[in-house]
mmCIF file of N, CA and C in Angstrom:
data_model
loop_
_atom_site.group_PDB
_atom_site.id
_atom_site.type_symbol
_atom_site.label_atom_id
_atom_site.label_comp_id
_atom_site.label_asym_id
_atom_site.label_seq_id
_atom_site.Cartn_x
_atom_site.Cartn_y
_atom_site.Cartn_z
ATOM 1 N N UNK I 73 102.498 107.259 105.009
ATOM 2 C CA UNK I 73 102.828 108.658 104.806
ATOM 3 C C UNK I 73 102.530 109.464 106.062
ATOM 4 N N UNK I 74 102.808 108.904 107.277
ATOM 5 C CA UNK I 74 102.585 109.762 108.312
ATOM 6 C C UNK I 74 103.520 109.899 108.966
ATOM 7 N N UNK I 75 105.044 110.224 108.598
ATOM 8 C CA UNK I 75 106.356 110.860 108.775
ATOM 9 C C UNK I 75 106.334 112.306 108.337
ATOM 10 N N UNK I 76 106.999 113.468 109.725
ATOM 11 C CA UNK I 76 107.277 114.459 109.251
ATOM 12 C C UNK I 76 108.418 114.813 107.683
ATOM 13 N N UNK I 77 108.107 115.081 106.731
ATOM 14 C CA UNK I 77 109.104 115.669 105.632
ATOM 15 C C UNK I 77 108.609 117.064 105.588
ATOM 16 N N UNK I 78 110.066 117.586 105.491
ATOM 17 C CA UNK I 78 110.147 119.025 105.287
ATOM 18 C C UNK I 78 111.248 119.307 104.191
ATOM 19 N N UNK I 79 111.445 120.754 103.806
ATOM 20 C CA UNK I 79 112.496 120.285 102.619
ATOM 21 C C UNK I 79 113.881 120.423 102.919
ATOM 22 N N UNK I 80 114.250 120.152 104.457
ATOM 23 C CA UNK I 80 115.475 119.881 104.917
ATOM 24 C C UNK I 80 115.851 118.512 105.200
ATOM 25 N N UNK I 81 114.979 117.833 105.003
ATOM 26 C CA UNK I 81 114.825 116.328 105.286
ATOM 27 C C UNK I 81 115.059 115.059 104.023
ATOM 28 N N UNK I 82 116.697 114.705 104.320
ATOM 29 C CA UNK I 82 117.610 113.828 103.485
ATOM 30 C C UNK I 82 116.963 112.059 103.414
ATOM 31 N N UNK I 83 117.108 111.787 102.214
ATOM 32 C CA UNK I 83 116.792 110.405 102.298
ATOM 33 C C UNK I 83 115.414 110.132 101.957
ATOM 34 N N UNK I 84 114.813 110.854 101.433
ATOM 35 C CA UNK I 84 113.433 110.498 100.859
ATOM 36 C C UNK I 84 112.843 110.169 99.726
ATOM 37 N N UNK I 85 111.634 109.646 99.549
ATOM 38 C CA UNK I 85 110.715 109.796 98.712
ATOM 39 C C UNK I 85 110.351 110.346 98.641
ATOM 40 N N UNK I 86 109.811 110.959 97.938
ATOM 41 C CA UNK I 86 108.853 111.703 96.974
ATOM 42 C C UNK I 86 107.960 111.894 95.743
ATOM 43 N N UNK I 87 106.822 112.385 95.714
ATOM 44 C CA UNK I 87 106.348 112.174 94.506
ATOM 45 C C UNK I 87 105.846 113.497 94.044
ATOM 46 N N UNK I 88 106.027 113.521 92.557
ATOM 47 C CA UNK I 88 105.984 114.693 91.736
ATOM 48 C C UNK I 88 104.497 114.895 91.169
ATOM 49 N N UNK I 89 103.886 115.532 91.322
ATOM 50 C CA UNK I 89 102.107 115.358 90.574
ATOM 51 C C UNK I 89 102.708 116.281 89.512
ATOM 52 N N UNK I 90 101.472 116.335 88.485
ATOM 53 C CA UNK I 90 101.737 117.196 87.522
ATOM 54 C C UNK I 90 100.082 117.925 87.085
ATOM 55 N N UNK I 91 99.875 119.233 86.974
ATOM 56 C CA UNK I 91 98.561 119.619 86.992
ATOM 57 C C UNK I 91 97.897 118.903 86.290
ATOM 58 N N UNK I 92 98.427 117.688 85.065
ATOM 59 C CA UNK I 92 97.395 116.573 84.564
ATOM 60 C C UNK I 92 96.797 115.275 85.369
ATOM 61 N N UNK I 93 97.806 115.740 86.643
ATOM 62 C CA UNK I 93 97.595 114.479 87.465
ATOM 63 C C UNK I 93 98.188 113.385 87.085
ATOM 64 N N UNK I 94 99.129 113.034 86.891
ATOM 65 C CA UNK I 94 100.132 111.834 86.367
ATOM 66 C C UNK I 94 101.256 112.147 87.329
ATOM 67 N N UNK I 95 102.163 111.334 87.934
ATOM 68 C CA UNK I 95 102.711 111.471 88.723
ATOM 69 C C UNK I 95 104.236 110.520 88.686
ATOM 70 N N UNK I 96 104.969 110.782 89.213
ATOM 71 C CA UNK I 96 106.347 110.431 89.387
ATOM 72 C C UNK I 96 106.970 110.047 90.284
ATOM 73 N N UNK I 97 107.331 109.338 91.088
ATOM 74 C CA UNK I 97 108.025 108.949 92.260
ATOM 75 C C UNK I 97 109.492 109.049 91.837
ATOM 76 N N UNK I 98 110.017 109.600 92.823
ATOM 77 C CA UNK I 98 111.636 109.743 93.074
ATOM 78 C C UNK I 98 111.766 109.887 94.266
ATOM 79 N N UNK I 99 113.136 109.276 94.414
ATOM 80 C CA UNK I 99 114.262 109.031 95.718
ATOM 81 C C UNK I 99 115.168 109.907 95.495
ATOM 82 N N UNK I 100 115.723 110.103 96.796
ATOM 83 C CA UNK I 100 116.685 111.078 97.313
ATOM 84 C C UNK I 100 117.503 110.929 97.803
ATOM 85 N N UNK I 101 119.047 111.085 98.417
ATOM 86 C CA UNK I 101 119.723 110.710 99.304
ATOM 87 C C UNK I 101 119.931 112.673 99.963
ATOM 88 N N UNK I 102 119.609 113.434 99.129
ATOM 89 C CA UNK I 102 120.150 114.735 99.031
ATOM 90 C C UNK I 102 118.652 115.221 100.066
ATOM 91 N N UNK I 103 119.121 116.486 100.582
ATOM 92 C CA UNK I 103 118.113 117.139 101.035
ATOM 93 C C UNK I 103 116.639 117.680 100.129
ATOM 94 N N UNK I 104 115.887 117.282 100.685
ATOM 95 C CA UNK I 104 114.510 117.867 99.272
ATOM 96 C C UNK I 104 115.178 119.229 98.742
ATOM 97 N N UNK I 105 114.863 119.678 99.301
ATOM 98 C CA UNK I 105 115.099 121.596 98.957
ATOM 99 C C UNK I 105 116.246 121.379 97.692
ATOM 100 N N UNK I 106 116.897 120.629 97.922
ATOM 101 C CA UNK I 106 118.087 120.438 96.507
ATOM 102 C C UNK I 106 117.332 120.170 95.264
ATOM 103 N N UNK I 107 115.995 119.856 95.176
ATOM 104 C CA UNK I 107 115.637 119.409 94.036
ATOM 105 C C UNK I 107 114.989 120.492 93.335
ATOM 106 N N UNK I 108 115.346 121.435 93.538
ATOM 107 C CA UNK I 108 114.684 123.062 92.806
ATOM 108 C C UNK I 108 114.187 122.833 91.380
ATOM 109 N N UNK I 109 115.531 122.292 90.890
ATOM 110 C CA UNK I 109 115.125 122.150 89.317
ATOM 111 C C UNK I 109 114.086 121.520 88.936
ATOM 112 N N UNK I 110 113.242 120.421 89.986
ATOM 113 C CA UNK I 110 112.025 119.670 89.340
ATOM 114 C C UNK I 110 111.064 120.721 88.691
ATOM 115 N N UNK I 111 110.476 120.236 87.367
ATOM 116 C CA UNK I 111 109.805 121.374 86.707
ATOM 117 C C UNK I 111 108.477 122.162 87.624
ATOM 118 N N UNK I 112 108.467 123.283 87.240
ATOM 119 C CA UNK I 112 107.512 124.133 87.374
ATOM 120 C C UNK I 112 106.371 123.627 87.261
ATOM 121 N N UNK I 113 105.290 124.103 88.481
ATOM 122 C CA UNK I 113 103.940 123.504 87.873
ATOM 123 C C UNK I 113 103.196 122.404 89.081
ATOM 124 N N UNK I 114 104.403 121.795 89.066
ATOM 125 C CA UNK I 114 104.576 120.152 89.531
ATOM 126 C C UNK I 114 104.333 120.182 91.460
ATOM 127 N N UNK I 115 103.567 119.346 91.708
ATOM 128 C CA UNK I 115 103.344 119.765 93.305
ATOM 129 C C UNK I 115 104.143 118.582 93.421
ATOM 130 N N UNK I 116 105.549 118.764 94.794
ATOM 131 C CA UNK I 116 106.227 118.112 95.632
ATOM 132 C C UNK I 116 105.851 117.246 96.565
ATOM 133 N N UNK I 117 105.588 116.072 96.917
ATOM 134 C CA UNK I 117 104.816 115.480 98.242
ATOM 135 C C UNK I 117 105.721 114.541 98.544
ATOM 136 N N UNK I 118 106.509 114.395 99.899
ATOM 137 C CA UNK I 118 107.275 113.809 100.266
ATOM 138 C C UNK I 118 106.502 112.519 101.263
ATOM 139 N N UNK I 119 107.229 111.363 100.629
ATOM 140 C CA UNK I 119 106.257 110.277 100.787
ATOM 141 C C UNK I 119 106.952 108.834 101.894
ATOM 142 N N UNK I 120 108.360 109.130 101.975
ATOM 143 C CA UNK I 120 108.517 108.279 103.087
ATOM 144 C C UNK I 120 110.052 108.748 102.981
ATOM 145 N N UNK I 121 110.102 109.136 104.656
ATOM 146 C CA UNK I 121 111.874 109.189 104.972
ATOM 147 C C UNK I 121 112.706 108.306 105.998
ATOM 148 N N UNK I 122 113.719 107.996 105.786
ATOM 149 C CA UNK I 122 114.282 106.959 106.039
ATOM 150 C C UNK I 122 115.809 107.518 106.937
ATOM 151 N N UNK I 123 115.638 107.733 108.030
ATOM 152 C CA UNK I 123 116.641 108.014 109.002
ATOM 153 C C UNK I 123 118.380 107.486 108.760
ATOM 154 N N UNK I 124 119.342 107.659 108.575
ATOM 155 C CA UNK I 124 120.780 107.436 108.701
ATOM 156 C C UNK I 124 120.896 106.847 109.957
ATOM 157 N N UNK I 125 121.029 105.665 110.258
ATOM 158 C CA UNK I 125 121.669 104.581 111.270
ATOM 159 C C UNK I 125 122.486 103.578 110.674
ATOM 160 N N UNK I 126 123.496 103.716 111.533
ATOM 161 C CA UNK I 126 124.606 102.998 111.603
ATOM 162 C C UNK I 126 124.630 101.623 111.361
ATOM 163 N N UNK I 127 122.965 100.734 111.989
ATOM 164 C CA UNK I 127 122.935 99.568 111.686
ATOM 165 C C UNK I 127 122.082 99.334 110.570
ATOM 166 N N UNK I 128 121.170 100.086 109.680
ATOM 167 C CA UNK I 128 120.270 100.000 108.762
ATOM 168 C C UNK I 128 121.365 99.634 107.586
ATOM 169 N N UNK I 129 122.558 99.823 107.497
ATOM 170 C CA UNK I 129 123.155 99.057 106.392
ATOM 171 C C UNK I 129 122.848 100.289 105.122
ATOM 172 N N UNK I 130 122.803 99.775 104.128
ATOM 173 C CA UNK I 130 122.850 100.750 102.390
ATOM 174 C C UNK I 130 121.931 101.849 101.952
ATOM 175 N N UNK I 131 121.610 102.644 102.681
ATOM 176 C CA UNK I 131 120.139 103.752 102.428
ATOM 177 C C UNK I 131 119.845 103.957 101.282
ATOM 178 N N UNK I 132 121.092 104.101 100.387
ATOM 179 C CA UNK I 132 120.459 104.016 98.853
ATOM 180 C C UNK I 132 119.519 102.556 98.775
ATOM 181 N N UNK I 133 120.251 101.932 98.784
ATOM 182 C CA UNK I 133 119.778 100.229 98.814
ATOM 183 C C UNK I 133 118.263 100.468 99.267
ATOM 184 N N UNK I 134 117.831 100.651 100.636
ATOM 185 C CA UNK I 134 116.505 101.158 101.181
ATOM 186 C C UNK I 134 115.938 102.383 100.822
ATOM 187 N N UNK I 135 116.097 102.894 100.045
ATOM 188 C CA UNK I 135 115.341 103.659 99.516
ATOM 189 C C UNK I 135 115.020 103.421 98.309
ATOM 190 N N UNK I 136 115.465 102.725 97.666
ATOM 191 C CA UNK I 136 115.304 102.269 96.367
ATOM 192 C C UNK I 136 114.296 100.872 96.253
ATOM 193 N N UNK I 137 114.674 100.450 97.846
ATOM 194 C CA UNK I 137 113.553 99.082 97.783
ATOM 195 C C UNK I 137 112.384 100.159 98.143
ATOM 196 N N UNK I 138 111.762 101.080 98.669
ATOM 197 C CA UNK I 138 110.767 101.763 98.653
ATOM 198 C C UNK I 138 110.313 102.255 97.941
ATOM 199 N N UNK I 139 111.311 103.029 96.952
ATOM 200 C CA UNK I 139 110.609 103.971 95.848
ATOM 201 C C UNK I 139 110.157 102.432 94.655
ATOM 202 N N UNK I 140 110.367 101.722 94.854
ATOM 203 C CA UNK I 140 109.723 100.607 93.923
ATOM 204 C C UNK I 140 108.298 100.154 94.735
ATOM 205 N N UNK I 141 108.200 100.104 95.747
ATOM 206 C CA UNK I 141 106.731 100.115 96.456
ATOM 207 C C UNK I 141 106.185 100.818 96.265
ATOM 208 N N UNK I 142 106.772 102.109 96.363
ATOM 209 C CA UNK I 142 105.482 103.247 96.310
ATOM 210 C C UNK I 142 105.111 103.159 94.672
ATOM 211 N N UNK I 143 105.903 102.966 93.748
ATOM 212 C CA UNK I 143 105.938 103.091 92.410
ATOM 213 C C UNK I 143 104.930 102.325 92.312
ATOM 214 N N UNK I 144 104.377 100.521 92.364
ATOM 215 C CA UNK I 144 103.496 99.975 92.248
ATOM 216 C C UNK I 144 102.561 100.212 92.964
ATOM 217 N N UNK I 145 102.816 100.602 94.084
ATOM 218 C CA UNK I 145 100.956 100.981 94.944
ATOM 219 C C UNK I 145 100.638 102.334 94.569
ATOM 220 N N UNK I 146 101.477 103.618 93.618
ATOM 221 C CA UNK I 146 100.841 104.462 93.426
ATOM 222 C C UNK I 146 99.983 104.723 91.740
ATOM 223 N N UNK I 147 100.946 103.558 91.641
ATOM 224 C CA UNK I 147 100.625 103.025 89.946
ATOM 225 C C UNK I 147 100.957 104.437 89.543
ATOM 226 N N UNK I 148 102.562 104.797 89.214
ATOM 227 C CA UNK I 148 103.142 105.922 88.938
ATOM 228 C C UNK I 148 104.091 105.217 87.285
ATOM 229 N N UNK I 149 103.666 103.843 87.345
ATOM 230 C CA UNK I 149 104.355 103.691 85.626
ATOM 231 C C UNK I 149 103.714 104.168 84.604
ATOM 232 N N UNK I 150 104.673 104.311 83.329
ATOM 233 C CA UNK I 150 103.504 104.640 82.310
ATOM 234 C C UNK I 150 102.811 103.578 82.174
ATOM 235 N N UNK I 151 101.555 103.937 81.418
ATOM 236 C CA UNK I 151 100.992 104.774 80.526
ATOM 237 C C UNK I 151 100.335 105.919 81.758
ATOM 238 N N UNK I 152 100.321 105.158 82.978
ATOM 239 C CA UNK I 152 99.041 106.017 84.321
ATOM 240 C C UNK I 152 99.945 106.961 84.653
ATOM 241 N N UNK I 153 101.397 106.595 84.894
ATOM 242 C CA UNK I 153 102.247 107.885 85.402
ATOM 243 C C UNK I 153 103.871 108.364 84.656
ATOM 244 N N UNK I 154 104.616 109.040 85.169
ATOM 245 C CA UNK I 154 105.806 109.063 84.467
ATOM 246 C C UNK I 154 107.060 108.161 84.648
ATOM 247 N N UNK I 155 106.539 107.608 85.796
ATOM 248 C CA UNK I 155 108.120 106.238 85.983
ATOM 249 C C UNK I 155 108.144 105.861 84.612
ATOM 250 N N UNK I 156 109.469 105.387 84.091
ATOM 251 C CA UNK I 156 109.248 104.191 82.876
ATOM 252 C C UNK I 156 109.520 103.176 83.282
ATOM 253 N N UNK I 157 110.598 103.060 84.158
ATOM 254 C CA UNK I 157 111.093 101.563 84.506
ATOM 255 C C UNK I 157 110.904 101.356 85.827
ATOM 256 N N UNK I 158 111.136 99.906 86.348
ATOM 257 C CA UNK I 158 111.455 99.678 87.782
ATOM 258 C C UNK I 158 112.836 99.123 87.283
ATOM 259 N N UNK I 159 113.827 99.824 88.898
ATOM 260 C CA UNK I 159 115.244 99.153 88.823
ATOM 261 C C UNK I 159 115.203 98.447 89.831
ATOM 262 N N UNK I 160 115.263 96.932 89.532
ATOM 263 C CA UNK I 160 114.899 96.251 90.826
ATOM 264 C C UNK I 160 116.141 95.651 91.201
ATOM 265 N N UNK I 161 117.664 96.655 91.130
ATOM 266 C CA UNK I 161 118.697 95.742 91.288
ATOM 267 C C UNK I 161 118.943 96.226 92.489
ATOM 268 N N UNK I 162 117.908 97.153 93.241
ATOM 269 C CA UNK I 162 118.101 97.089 95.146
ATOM 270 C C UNK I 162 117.265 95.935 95.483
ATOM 271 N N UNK I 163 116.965 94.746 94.981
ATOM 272 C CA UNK I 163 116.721 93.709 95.595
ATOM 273 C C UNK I 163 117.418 92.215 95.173
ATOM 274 N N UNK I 164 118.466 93.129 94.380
ATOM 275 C CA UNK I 164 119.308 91.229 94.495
ATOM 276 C C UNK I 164 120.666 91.855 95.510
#
């Protein structure tokens, strides 16, 4: 987590806290600032961004193999957080 994110900055992770402290990881392809609607309350922390190059191949694809890392090292599934699932079909 020692990449500048700001909320002009496309292609990220992020994670959602919630004043109970339970937390959420989500991916982005969209600029943060687009995500207004995340509920009220909820602190924003942008957790890894992933640059547009030509040779990096599928960014959804790579971002989705990340937001499943961060998901297990932040232990963001239920019952501890709000993920429900892992979609692990960015790794076949």
């Amino acid at each position: 987590m020692n990449q500048l994110i700001t909320c002009d900055t496309a292609n990220v992770a992020y994670l959602l806290e919630c004043p109970c402290e339970k937390q959420y990881d989500v991916r982005t392809t969209r600029k943060l600032k687009c995500h207004n609607n995340d509920p009220s309350g909820f602190r924003v922390m942008g957790i890894s961004h992933k640059t547009n190059n030509w040779r990096d191949g599928n960014n959804v694809q790579i971002i989705s193999h990340e937001e499943i890392q961060w998901i297990i090292s932040l232990k963001t599934l239920q019952p501890c957080g709000f993920n429900i699932e892992l979609d692990i079909n960015c790794f076949i």
